[in-house]
């Protein structure tokens, strides 16, 4: 069999060789460090943690494409078992820093989850999550979904079409999310509540967040969610990629295992998803190292958003067993800007995973405050607080000042352009959201968190 | 000749109150230096208890035991014990078992002296070729010889043997009997031999004492064995003195057995070994 | 003589099925030995074949959420890929050491004179290494291309085979359905076969080496560029001092130079991805560590329990309550306690000794020590009265009695306990590694599970065999030891 190919002429082999450079993955990028001015780092051997999700890409790319090395950093990346262990390891100092849920530094600082002072100066990406329902649930709700002239469903799909299904459902309706302070939890609740389904409140006596709920929402490890959907321990979940696409590609009873109904891009356009978090103590002890890490991450994020080819290459790297490890074709969908809802319903979503564009890496105070408003809305924070409290808390956790310092160095090196980041002196607040930015049409102004909380009908009092 | 060991009105009971069982009662016994005494009796009569008392492993409930005229105080290396089931330490070799005894009793010896002593006693029981073997590699007779060597190695003035040969086959038994007698003669030891074999007692001992059936076992009358030594097995069966003595002892044993059966009808303490009558 | 020794050794270790082979080789009654071999080897082989056949059959039937259950052949290929990865790691480590050697000699020379001829020659060396690397990777890439071609051909053959109407999925009205790319949708069987074929690993070693070559080529590149940066700033400094130039510029150049110099001087730690052999080694070290803790705690405690019934009575409730606790529960508490003690500067670091090593090791000890404890206590308390009588007659003191009689007498019991302890410990280790560590076999299985694909399922199956084999080897070792120390011959195999 093989001898046939061995007989090929050298010329054809050369041709094949050219195509294999992509296959092998990393083609050496000349001069990553050519115009880098490294900082005088306090610590050069670093250990970062991540969870097997595509949005850890900036970390992986910064390592594999030599951005860390250009800064003189020798970084080891370790997949962590779950978010609790990841945060624990950061708090204990086992890890220097990690890929975190945006809500984690916030939750840790205000004491909703593990208590610790975690800061972030780098948002890793925007969007990237989806809500997937078991196929039979989808089939039950499909008749309620508005369709266009060709009979194709109109996105975004709202949860009001799910409401009758839940009302007639016998028994608990279990839904999965990732972590109590994760974006997924808030997005799932937001989407459900926007269509009138009560997702349940957290109370002093109910840390599970099931009080008054029409559904039962529990935290689960992302990679296991498709299996849970298969065993019907869950009927749906909100999770990051590739685990929504996994449900599309997996089969149960001759049909796809689950149907992603909505992405978080549709719930809140360009919402912040993951951040790079370190302890406050670490950041104070190793300020130059922190800046160097940020520089490498920003460049990696820029690389990820630079071209389609880069995304393809990133997929190959991420699919390695010690990174995300899922099959390339599964990773491909979200990373290259397409999203399959149902087989035959492939939608182009160029902004499904944003790593750099729209100033994605800047840690906006308004983003932090949005999470705080949701914590208040669902009862994780039980006290009403003045608007000033929200700003003060955000300033403790989100550190645009450090980000801007790193960005300034990169601009000086001409590794990023001035217009890639907000101007110096920017106040850290996104402008109030537009009409169609949130799925429920609400306007969010980070400077007025209490007004925003007050505008919801379903909220913990 | 002076009394080496004396037991005066010795009683031994286990338990208290209603649970009290008297195993031995009013034991009076004297053995002189250099004497060879055999105590015969059925199994379960308290023979082992008796030898444990003499060894000092048990303390009497009442009465007193004198050794060389002084009250007995615990076990001592002066009274070597040869246990019924050899009691060799299986993790030690033949030499190791003997050495443990030698080392404990004569701590002042150098390693070389100790080794010589060990070899001497192992040789005495003809086990020198097996000195580095472990007990599980030896036959029953060999094991018992190790036990004898161990008991002798600490140079006791008295040897207490608790049915040392009862588990052995007839041939091995005969060989060992001769060996023990030889050692007794040469080393001038005082010996108490517990046995369930009347013939063995007559063959080896100067004096035979039957032990009555327990509970409340007592010693029976003394039977002097006035047979000339060396006693040869071959000629003995036709020896009139031997026959008479043997019949007397067996008759006595049978009698006490019948008595105990009629005395206590509810409690059929049948010996599991019949006296050898052949 | 030698033959008998060999036979005895196999008998001691319980590997009795080797005995007829030796006897046969030495020409002992060939017919009888042949029959014996057939019985001792033939029967297990039949059972094994039956097992693999059943597995092979089931793998065509059983659907998992990630695809078809991997077949024995797929798993075997996967295990070869794992070994290839190990070889790549070895290669990477060797390259890392070479790189560090060159880096540190450059750093040493730079400290003396940044423009010395030695440095120029070292830079030349680097160029040489890079050229060599690119030659090597070109050669490898050619091989990979061949392998890829073959792989793709086999995949397309499978695709061809299944791209037939009988494998299309049709809707209820008989219309063929389209998949998301608009092609006819294939049924489950076809999709699985195609997936299996396309996920089959090929040229793992070669691709891994190319990756390493690329990585180090870029590392050498940045090292060289840092050296030239230092030289550049040095030249600037020299020029500025010669011309008496701007102080500010001079300071800036000096600062830049120092920064690059520092980068060259800094040692980089090796950060490999680990391989299956590393995980096996680490797991064995961890289980032996846990086992050692269990033994050092349980044996003395067991002896005390055996000697003193009061002590036994006192701690018995604790034993009874703690013994049935699952490792999953212990490990969480262990993590917190260990991290509470070894925090900050006390935290353990290094290749093997880390806090996580303690987490797994201590959990193993906590779950597995009970068998040794109760067996030791039993051995000590049930000591033969004969042995004690010997001790009394010899008037051994307390110390000698304990160490010369009681403990030796209890050794067979202790070893029986230790054997159980090691067996339980190995099982517990895998669980606690899953929970507590970021290394080792248990962790690797968990990671593979999270990868959620057929390939990772196959890796898990490989690990199951590895765990079983290692466990069996550990048990054999303990069995042999147990036989060795027992005075009687009864030891259950």
mmCIF file of N, CA and C in Angstrom, chain B residues 96-143:
data_model
loop_
_atom_site.group_PDB
_atom_site.id
_atom_site.type_symbol
_atom_site.label_atom_id
_atom_site.label_comp_id
_atom_site.label_asym_id
_atom_site.label_seq_id
_atom_site.Cartn_x
_atom_site.Cartn_y
_atom_site.Cartn_z
ATOM 1 N N UNK B 96 19.428 -20.589 64.947
ATOM 2 C CA UNK B 96 18.857 -19.346 65.463
ATOM 3 C C UNK B 96 17.998 -19.577 66.694
ATOM 4 N N UNK B 97 17.229 -20.648 66.672
ATOM 5 C CA UNK B 97 16.387 -20.962 67.824
ATOM 6 C C UNK B 97 17.238 -21.242 69.062
ATOM 7 N N UNK B 98 18.286 -22.027 68.859
ATOM 8 C CA UNK B 98 19.149 -22.338 69.998
ATOM 9 C C UNK B 98 19.884 -21.075 70.433
ATOM 10 N N UNK B 99 20.332 -20.326 69.424
ATOM 11 C CA UNK B 99 21.090 -19.111 69.709
ATOM 12 C C UNK B 99 20.284 -18.107 70.534
ATOM 13 N N UNK B 100 18.987 -18.005 70.227
ATOM 14 C CA UNK B 100 18.156 -17.048 70.976
ATOM 15 C C UNK B 100 18.216 -17.374 72.469
ATOM 16 N N UNK B 101 18.124 -18.660 72.773
ATOM 17 C CA UNK B 101 18.175 -19.070 74.178
ATOM 18 C C UNK B 101 19.545 -18.760 74.776
ATOM 19 N N UNK B 102 20.584 -19.157 74.039
ATOM 20 C CA UNK B 102 21.939 -18.968 74.553
ATOM 21 C C UNK B 102 22.226 -17.492 74.794
ATOM 22 N N UNK B 103 21.821 -16.680 73.807
ATOM 23 C CA UNK B 103 22.106 -15.247 73.874
ATOM 24 C C UNK B 103 21.394 -14.611 75.067
ATOM 25 N N UNK B 104 20.185 -15.067 75.307
ATOM 26 C CA UNK B 104 19.417 -14.465 76.385
ATOM 27 C C UNK B 104 19.969 -14.863 77.752
ATOM 28 N N UNK B 105 20.370 -16.134 77.870
ATOM 29 C CA UNK B 105 20.783 -16.612 79.190
ATOM 30 C C UNK B 105 22.249 -16.275 79.474
ATOM 31 N N UNK B 106 23.050 -16.304 78.422
ATOM 32 C CA UNK B 106 24.470 -15.989 78.645
ATOM 33 C C UNK B 106 24.863 -14.756 77.837
ATOM 34 N N UNK B 107 24.379 -13.598 78.222
ATOM 35 C CA UNK B 107 24.659 -12.407 77.409
ATOM 36 C C UNK B 107 26.137 -12.039 77.417
ATOM 37 N N UNK B 108 26.892 -12.582 78.382
ATOM 38 C CA UNK B 108 28.288 -12.157 78.492
ATOM 39 C C UNK B 108 29.195 -12.849 77.465
ATOM 40 N N UNK B 109 28.667 -13.881 76.787
ATOM 41 C CA UNK B 109 29.505 -14.627 75.844
ATOM 42 C C UNK B 109 29.812 -13.806 74.591
ATOM 43 N N UNK B 110 30.969 -14.046 74.029
ATOM 44 C CA UNK B 110 31.287 -13.419 72.741
ATOM 45 C C UNK B 110 30.548 -14.183 71.653
ATOM 46 N N UNK B 111 30.500 -13.572 70.499
ATOM 47 C CA UNK B 111 29.771 -14.185 69.386
ATOM 48 C C UNK B 111 30.348 -15.551 69.068
ATOM 49 N N UNK B 112 31.666 -15.656 69.144
ATOM 50 C CA UNK B 112 32.315 -16.920 68.779
ATOM 51 C C UNK B 112 31.978 -18.005 69.803
ATOM 52 N N UNK B 113 32.087 -17.636 71.057
ATOM 53 C CA UNK B 113 31.774 -18.596 72.124
ATOM 54 C C UNK B 113 30.334 -19.078 71.987
ATOM 55 N N UNK B 114 29.504 -18.095 71.649
ATOM 56 C CA UNK B 114 28.096 -18.427 71.539
ATOM 57 C C UNK B 114 27.882 -19.412 70.389
ATOM 58 N N UNK B 115 28.571 -19.146 69.300
ATOM 59 C CA UNK B 115 28.400 -20.029 68.163
ATOM 60 C C UNK B 115 28.874 -21.449 68.493
ATOM 61 N N UNK B 116 29.976 -21.513 69.185
ATOM 62 C CA UNK B 116 30.474 -22.825 69.576
ATOM 63 C C UNK B 116 29.478 -23.576 70.428
ATOM 64 N N UNK B 117 28.899 -22.838 71.374
ATOM 65 C CA UNK B 117 27.935 -23.447 72.283
ATOM 66 C C UNK B 117 26.723 -23.958 71.508
ATOM 67 N N UNK B 118 26.242 -23.115 70.596
ATOM 68 C CA UNK B 118 25.081 -23.493 69.791
ATOM 69 C C UNK B 118 25.397 -24.762 69.017
ATOM 70 N N UNK B 119 26.567 -24.765 68.380
ATOM 71 C CA UNK B 119 26.937 -25.933 67.584
ATOM 72 C C UNK B 119 27.056 -27.176 68.443
ATOM 73 N N UNK B 120 27.552 -27.007 69.635
ATOM 74 C CA UNK B 120 27.723 -28.152 70.532
ATOM 75 C C UNK B 120 26.377 -28.830 70.798
ATOM 76 N N UNK B 121 25.369 -28.014 71.111
ATOM 77 C CA UNK B 121 24.085 -28.616 71.477
ATOM 78 C C UNK B 121 23.332 -29.131 70.259
ATOM 79 N N UNK B 122 23.508 -28.422 69.133
ATOM 80 C CA UNK B 122 22.860 -28.921 67.917
ATOM 81 C C UNK B 122 23.492 -30.253 67.531
ATOM 82 N N UNK B 123 24.795 -30.339 67.733
ATOM 83 C CA UNK B 123 25.499 -31.585 67.455
ATOM 84 C C UNK B 123 25.027 -32.682 68.391
ATOM 85 N N UNK B 124 24.778 -32.314 69.632
ATOM 86 C CA UNK B 124 24.350 -33.289 70.628
ATOM 87 C C UNK B 124 23.092 -34.029 70.192
ATOM 88 N N UNK B 125 22.204 -33.317 69.453
ATOM 89 C CA UNK B 125 20.990 -33.988 68.966
ATOM 90 C C UNK B 125 21.148 -34.396 67.499
ATOM 91 N N UNK B 126 22.429 -34.438 67.042
ATOM 92 C CA UNK B 126 22.740 -34.914 65.695
ATOM 93 C C UNK B 126 22.061 -34.101 64.590
ATOM 94 N N UNK B 127 22.024 -32.777 64.770
ATOM 95 C CA UNK B 127 21.350 -31.963 63.743
ATOM 96 C C UNK B 127 22.294 -30.974 63.080
ATOM 97 N N UNK B 128 23.590 -31.160 63.308
ATOM 98 C CA UNK B 128 24.529 -30.193 62.766
ATOM 99 C C UNK B 128 24.340 -29.952 61.261
ATOM 100 N N UNK B 129 24.078 -30.981 60.459
ATOM 101 C CA UNK B 129 23.888 -30.709 59.016
ATOM 102 C C UNK B 129 22.691 -29.817 58.733
ATOM 103 N N UNK B 130 21.741 -29.786 59.665
ATOM 104 C CA UNK B 130 20.511 -29.017 59.406
ATOM 105 C C UNK B 130 20.507 -27.694 60.147
ATOM 106 N N UNK B 131 21.689 -27.242 60.592
ATOM 107 C CA UNK B 131 21.710 -26.082 61.498
ATOM 108 C C UNK B 131 21.144 -24.820 60.853
ATOM 109 N N UNK B 132 21.247 -24.715 59.511
ATOM 110 C CA UNK B 132 20.750 -23.498 58.858
ATOM 111 C C UNK B 132 19.360 -23.654 58.275
ATOM 112 N N UNK B 133 18.714 -24.763 58.596
ATOM 113 C CA UNK B 133 17.366 -24.940 58.059
ATOM 114 C C UNK B 133 16.332 -24.317 58.992
ATOM 115 N N UNK B 134 15.177 -24.055 58.373
ATOM 116 C CA UNK B 134 14.091 -23.515 59.182
ATOM 117 C C UNK B 134 13.180 -24.646 59.625
ATOM 118 N N UNK B 135 12.478 -24.464 60.733
ATOM 119 C CA UNK B 135 11.648 -25.549 61.280
ATOM 120 C C UNK B 135 10.723 -26.182 60.251
ATOM 121 N N UNK B 136 10.188 -25.353 59.299
ATOM 122 C CA UNK B 136 9.217 -25.958 58.390
ATOM 123 C C UNK B 136 9.866 -26.954 57.437
ATOM 124 N N UNK B 137 11.210 -26.910 57.347
ATOM 125 C CA UNK B 137 11.887 -27.850 56.461
ATOM 126 C C UNK B 137 12.240 -29.151 57.186
ATOM 127 N N UNK B 138 11.923 -29.205 58.481
ATOM 128 C CA UNK B 138 12.330 -30.376 59.275
ATOM 129 C C UNK B 138 11.142 -31.298 59.529
ATOM 130 N N UNK B 139 11.471 -32.591 59.828
ATOM 131 C CA UNK B 139 10.420 -33.528 60.219
ATOM 132 C C UNK B 139 10.077 -33.300 61.690
ATOM 133 N N UNK B 140 8.993 -33.934 62.157
ATOM 134 C CA UNK B 140 8.559 -33.759 63.538
ATOM 135 C C UNK B 140 9.645 -34.146 64.526
ATOM 136 N N UNK B 141 10.293 -35.285 64.278
ATOM 137 C CA UNK B 141 11.335 -35.746 65.190
ATOM 138 C C UNK B 141 12.490 -34.770 65.251
ATOM 139 N N UNK B 142 12.868 -34.264 64.087
ATOM 140 C CA UNK B 142 13.972 -33.306 64.053
ATOM 141 C C UNK B 142 13.598 -32.047 64.823
ATOM 142 N N UNK B 143 12.372 -31.625 64.651
ATOM 143 C CA UNK B 143 11.939 -30.411 65.360
ATOM 144 C C UNK B 143 12.042 -30.616 66.864
#
